[in-house]
């Protein structure tokens, strides 16, 4: 059972979500505006937020940015927009997942379960030692990463992905394993992995065409290893 905040201005959709989530034994609160949502998360603890983008007072993407300023609660975007660039932007802005309307309650429940597994796994005790791969240092306990002594500004998911790969240097990790271990999903779209790898590469000062640390083996998986010039 989870504590869920539904942020949806369409009364019909909102009532249906409340009913279905309650029938699934979740505790549900609901609001119809972004400002009400911000007040809710400031005063109550939620396990997950279902956030509509078409709100009357603020666009949901702006509401997401404001939510991320005050809480790390997992956010699932519920949207009628299926534009790939928009979805990528929302993931980059801090969304944990998204669903394109219309969707079934079974689909929503499955996505919620995956997000909650990831959230709970993130709360597990991390390794106590820093991981070093070439000039890259990843400290899971402090959740900090440095490249050649310079701190890296990573999102939560970017750090999780980097730390998982750094714990297995030189090992090709299948995409299915990344989805299972980093995203806590048994299935998913490779686009999610590709987007986060692209962001990581940019922050590591490399590209897919000219990799230094992150190497993708097409059809197999991804590995992290030190650049040739830094190997002993």
Short mmCIF file of C-alpha atoms in Angstrom, two decimals:
data_model
loop_
_atom_site.label_atom_id
_atom_site.label_comp_id
_atom_site.label_asym_id
_atom_site.label_seq_id
_atom_site.Cartn_x
_atom_site.Cartn_y
_atom_site.Cartn_z
CA UNK A 1 0.00 0.00 0.00
CA UNK A 2 1.28 3.46 -0.90
CA UNK A 3 0.39 7.02 -0.05
CA UNK A 4 -0.48 8.69 -3.36
CA UNK A 5 -1.09 12.31 -4.32
CA UNK A 6 -3.14 12.69 -7.51
CA UNK A 7 -2.73 16.09 -9.19
CA UNK A 8 -5.43 16.24 -11.86
CA UNK A 9 -7.88 19.03 -12.76
CA UNK A 10 -10.27 16.88 -14.82
CA UNK A 11 -12.87 15.85 -12.25
CA UNK A 12 -13.92 12.72 -14.15
CA UNK A 13 -10.35 11.43 -14.50
CA UNK A 14 -9.54 12.46 -10.95
CA UNK A 15 -12.53 10.61 -9.47
CA UNK A 16 -11.74 7.49 -11.49
CA UNK A 17 -8.11 7.48 -10.32
CA UNK A 18 -9.12 8.00 -6.69
CA UNK A 19 -11.63 5.16 -6.86
CA UNK A 20 -9.32 2.71 -8.61
CA UNK A 21 -6.28 3.47 -6.47
CA UNK A 22 -8.35 3.23 -3.29
CA UNK A 23 -9.74 -0.12 -4.43
CA UNK A 24 -6.11 -1.23 -4.86
CA UNK A 25 -5.59 -0.45 -1.13
CA UNK A 26 -3.62 2.78 -1.64
CA UNK A 27 -4.17 5.89 0.48
CA UNK A 28 -5.09 8.72 -1.86
CA UNK A 29 -5.26 12.50 -1.58
CA UNK A 30 -6.07 14.64 -4.60
CA UNK A 31 -5.85 18.25 -5.75
CA UNK A 32 -6.65 20.07 -8.97
CA UNK A 33 -3.92 22.72 -9.17
CA UNK A 34 -0.13 22.95 -9.00
CA UNK A 35 -0.15 25.32 -6.01
CA UNK A 36 -2.38 22.94 -4.06
CA UNK A 37 0.03 20.13 -4.90
CA UNK A 38 2.96 22.11 -3.54
CA UNK A 39 1.07 22.75 -0.29
CA UNK A 40 0.23 19.05 -0.01
CA UNK A 41 3.81 17.80 -0.36
CA UNK A 42 4.98 20.49 2.07
CA UNK A 43 2.62 19.23 4.78
CA UNK A 44 2.19 15.49 4.10
CA UNK A 45 4.48 12.60 3.25
CA UNK A 46 3.68 10.78 0.00
CA UNK A 47 5.24 7.72 -1.58
CA UNK A 48 4.43 8.83 -5.12
CA UNK A 49 2.82 11.76 -6.98
CA UNK A 50 0.73 11.31 -10.15
CA UNK A 51 1.09 14.67 -11.93
CA UNK A 52 -1.07 15.85 -14.83
CA UNK A 53 0.58 18.37 -17.16
CA UNK A 54 -2.52 20.34 -18.18
CA UNK A 55 -3.19 22.17 -14.92
CA UNK A 56 -5.18 25.43 -14.81
CA UNK A 57 -2.69 27.53 -12.83
CA UNK A 58 0.71 26.23 -13.94
CA UNK A 59 1.89 23.90 -16.65
CA UNK A 60 2.76 20.56 -15.09
CA UNK A 61 6.37 20.81 -16.26
CA UNK A 62 6.76 24.01 -14.21
CA UNK A 63 5.03 22.32 -11.29
CA UNK A 64 7.53 19.46 -11.57
CA UNK A 65 10.46 21.86 -11.27
CA UNK A 66 8.89 23.43 -8.19
CA UNK A 67 8.20 20.02 -6.63
CA UNK A 68 11.80 19.00 -7.20
CA UNK A 69 12.87 22.10 -5.32
CA UNK A 70 11.25 20.90 -2.10
CA UNK A 71 11.01 17.10 -2.27
CA UNK A 72 12.52 13.93 -3.76
CA UNK A 73 9.16 12.12 -3.81
CA UNK A 74 8.86 9.97 -6.97
CA UNK A 75 6.75 11.70 -9.65
CA UNK A 76 4.92 9.92 -12.46
CA UNK A 77 3.79 12.27 -15.21
CA UNK A 78 0.31 11.63 -16.64
CA UNK A 79 0.06 13.36 -19.99
CA UNK A 80 -1.77 13.36 -23.29
CA UNK A 81 1.44 14.60 -24.93
CA UNK A 82 3.48 11.90 -26.66
CA UNK A 83 6.19 14.11 -28.16
CA UNK A 84 9.58 12.45 -27.63
CA UNK A 85 11.42 15.72 -27.01
CA UNK A 86 8.87 16.68 -24.35
CA UNK A 87 9.21 13.31 -22.62
CA UNK A 88 13.01 13.58 -22.61
CA UNK A 89 12.77 17.10 -21.18
CA UNK A 90 10.47 15.92 -18.38
CA UNK A 91 12.79 13.05 -17.46
CA UNK A 92 15.68 15.49 -17.40
CA UNK A 93 13.65 17.85 -15.20
CA UNK A 94 13.23 15.15 -12.56
CA UNK A 95 10.27 12.98 -13.51
CA UNK A 96 10.70 9.34 -12.50
CA UNK A 97 8.35 7.96 -15.15
CA UNK A 98 5.54 8.99 -17.47
CA UNK A 99 2.30 7.60 -18.85
CA UNK A 100 0.52 8.78 -21.99
CA UNK A 101 -3.26 9.12 -21.64
CA UNK A 102 -5.43 7.17 -21.88
CA UNK A 103 -3.97 4.42 -19.70
CA UNK A 104 -5.42 1.58 -17.65
CA UNK A 105 -5.22 1.39 -13.88
CA UNK A 106 -3.28 -1.87 -14.28
CA UNK A 107 -0.66 -0.03 -16.32
CA UNK A 108 -0.51 2.76 -13.75
CA UNK A 109 -0.22 0.25 -10.90
CA UNK A 110 2.67 -1.52 -12.63
CA UNK A 111 4.52 1.77 -13.17
CA UNK A 112 3.86 2.80 -9.56
CA UNK A 113 5.21 -0.51 -8.28
CA UNK A 114 8.38 -0.07 -10.35
CA UNK A 115 8.91 3.50 -9.15
CA UNK A 116 8.35 2.48 -5.52
CA UNK A 117 10.84 -0.40 -5.85
CA UNK A 118 13.43 2.03 -7.18
CA UNK A 119 12.72 4.49 -4.38
CA UNK A 120 13.04 1.83 -1.69
CA UNK A 121 16.17 0.39 -3.26
CA UNK A 122 17.71 3.87 -3.22
CA UNK A 123 17.17 3.87 0.54
CA UNK A 124 19.20 0.68 1.02
CA UNK A 125 22.68 1.08 2.59
CA UNK A 126 25.17 1.82 -0.22
CA UNK A 127 28.69 0.38 -0.42
CA UNK A 128 30.96 1.92 2.21
CA UNK A 129 33.98 2.47 -0.03
CA UNK A 130 34.58 4.85 -2.90
CA UNK A 131 34.81 3.33 -6.37
CA UNK A 132 37.67 4.40 -8.65
CA UNK A 133 37.89 3.84 -12.38
CA UNK A 134 40.74 5.75 -13.99
CA UNK A 135 40.32 9.41 -13.05
CA UNK A 136 36.71 8.81 -12.04
CA UNK A 137 35.81 8.51 -8.35
CA UNK A 138 32.31 7.52 -7.25
CA UNK A 139 31.40 7.61 -3.55
CA UNK A 140 28.07 5.75 -3.08
CA UNK A 141 27.90 6.57 0.64
CA UNK A 142 28.13 10.34 0.11
CA UNK A 143 26.49 10.13 -3.33
CA UNK A 144 29.25 12.20 -4.88
CA UNK A 145 31.29 11.69 -8.03
CA UNK A 146 34.43 13.39 -9.30
CA UNK A 147 36.30 13.33 -12.60
CA UNK A 148 40.00 14.14 -12.27
CA UNK A 149 39.25 15.87 -8.97
CA UNK A 150 36.39 17.99 -10.32
CA UNK A 151 32.92 17.30 -8.82
CA UNK A 152 30.28 16.10 -11.26
CA UNK A 153 26.79 17.61 -11.09
CA UNK A 154 24.67 14.47 -11.57
CA UNK A 155 20.96 13.87 -11.22
CA UNK A 156 19.82 11.07 -8.93
CA UNK A 157 19.34 8.60 -11.77
CA UNK A 158 22.59 9.57 -13.48
CA UNK A 159 24.46 8.90 -10.25
CA UNK A 160 22.70 5.54 -9.73
CA UNK A 161 23.61 4.45 -13.26
CA UNK A 162 27.22 5.59 -12.95
CA UNK A 163 27.66 3.96 -9.53
CA UNK A 164 26.23 0.66 -10.75
CA UNK A 165 28.59 0.57 -13.72
CA UNK A 166 31.56 1.75 -11.64
CA UNK A 167 31.01 -1.20 -9.33
CA UNK A 168 31.58 -3.51 -12.33
CA UNK A 169 34.48 -1.89 -14.24
CA UNK A 170 35.24 -3.52 -17.56
CA UNK A 171 32.14 -5.73 -17.38
CA UNK A 172 29.56 -5.48 -20.17
CA UNK A 173 26.22 -5.02 -18.38
CA UNK A 174 23.15 -6.03 -20.43
CA UNK A 175 20.47 -3.40 -20.82
CA UNK A 176 17.92 -5.69 -19.18
CA UNK A 177 20.14 -5.83 -16.09
CA UNK A 178 20.42 -2.04 -16.02
CA UNK A 179 16.63 -1.73 -16.18
CA UNK A 180 16.25 -4.30 -13.40
CA UNK A 181 18.95 -3.00 -11.06
CA UNK A 182 19.01 0.77 -11.66
CA UNK A 183 15.40 1.38 -12.68
CA UNK A 184 13.91 -1.65 -10.85
CA UNK A 185 11.94 -2.57 -13.98
CA UNK A 186 11.65 -5.97 -15.60
CA UNK A 187 10.80 -4.31 -18.91
CA UNK A 188 11.08 -0.89 -20.45
CA UNK A 189 12.13 1.26 -23.38
CA UNK A 190 15.83 1.44 -24.28
CA UNK A 191 15.26 5.16 -24.84
CA UNK A 192 15.37 5.72 -21.08
CA UNK A 193 18.85 4.18 -20.84
CA UNK A 194 20.09 5.97 -23.96
CA UNK A 195 18.93 9.36 -22.64
CA UNK A 196 20.74 8.92 -19.32
CA UNK A 197 23.87 7.57 -21.01
CA UNK A 198 23.88 10.62 -23.27
CA UNK A 199 23.66 12.96 -20.27
CA UNK A 200 26.42 11.06 -18.47
CA UNK A 201 28.70 11.17 -21.51
CA UNK A 202 28.24 14.91 -21.79
CA UNK A 203 29.26 15.37 -18.14
CA UNK A 204 32.22 13.01 -18.55
CA UNK A 205 33.41 15.06 -21.54
CA UNK A 206 32.87 12.40 -24.17
CA UNK A 207 30.47 11.38 -26.92
CA UNK A 208 29.07 8.11 -28.20
CA UNK A 209 31.26 8.48 -31.29
CA UNK A 210 34.37 9.16 -29.18
CA UNK A 211 33.89 7.37 -25.85
CA UNK A 212 36.43 7.44 -23.04
CA UNK A 213 34.71 5.78 -20.07
CA UNK A 214 31.29 4.64 -21.32
CA UNK A 215 31.28 2.08 -24.10
CA UNK A 216 28.12 0.73 -25.72
CA UNK A 217 28.23 -2.65 -27.42
CA UNK A 218 25.33 -2.62 -29.84
CA UNK A 219 22.84 -5.35 -29.08
CA UNK A 220 24.77 -6.46 -25.98
CA UNK A 221 25.06 -3.81 -23.28
CA UNK A 222 27.17 -1.07 -21.69
CA UNK A 223 30.49 -1.10 -19.86
CA UNK A 224 32.50 1.47 -17.96
CA UNK A 225 36.29 1.24 -18.03
CA UNK A 226 39.20 3.65 -17.68
CA UNK A 227 40.48 5.43 -20.79
CA UNK A 228 43.40 3.72 -22.47
CA UNK A 229 45.84 6.44 -21.43
CA UNK A 230 45.02 6.04 -17.70
CA UNK A 231 45.29 2.27 -17.50
CA UNK A 232 48.30 1.02 -15.56
#
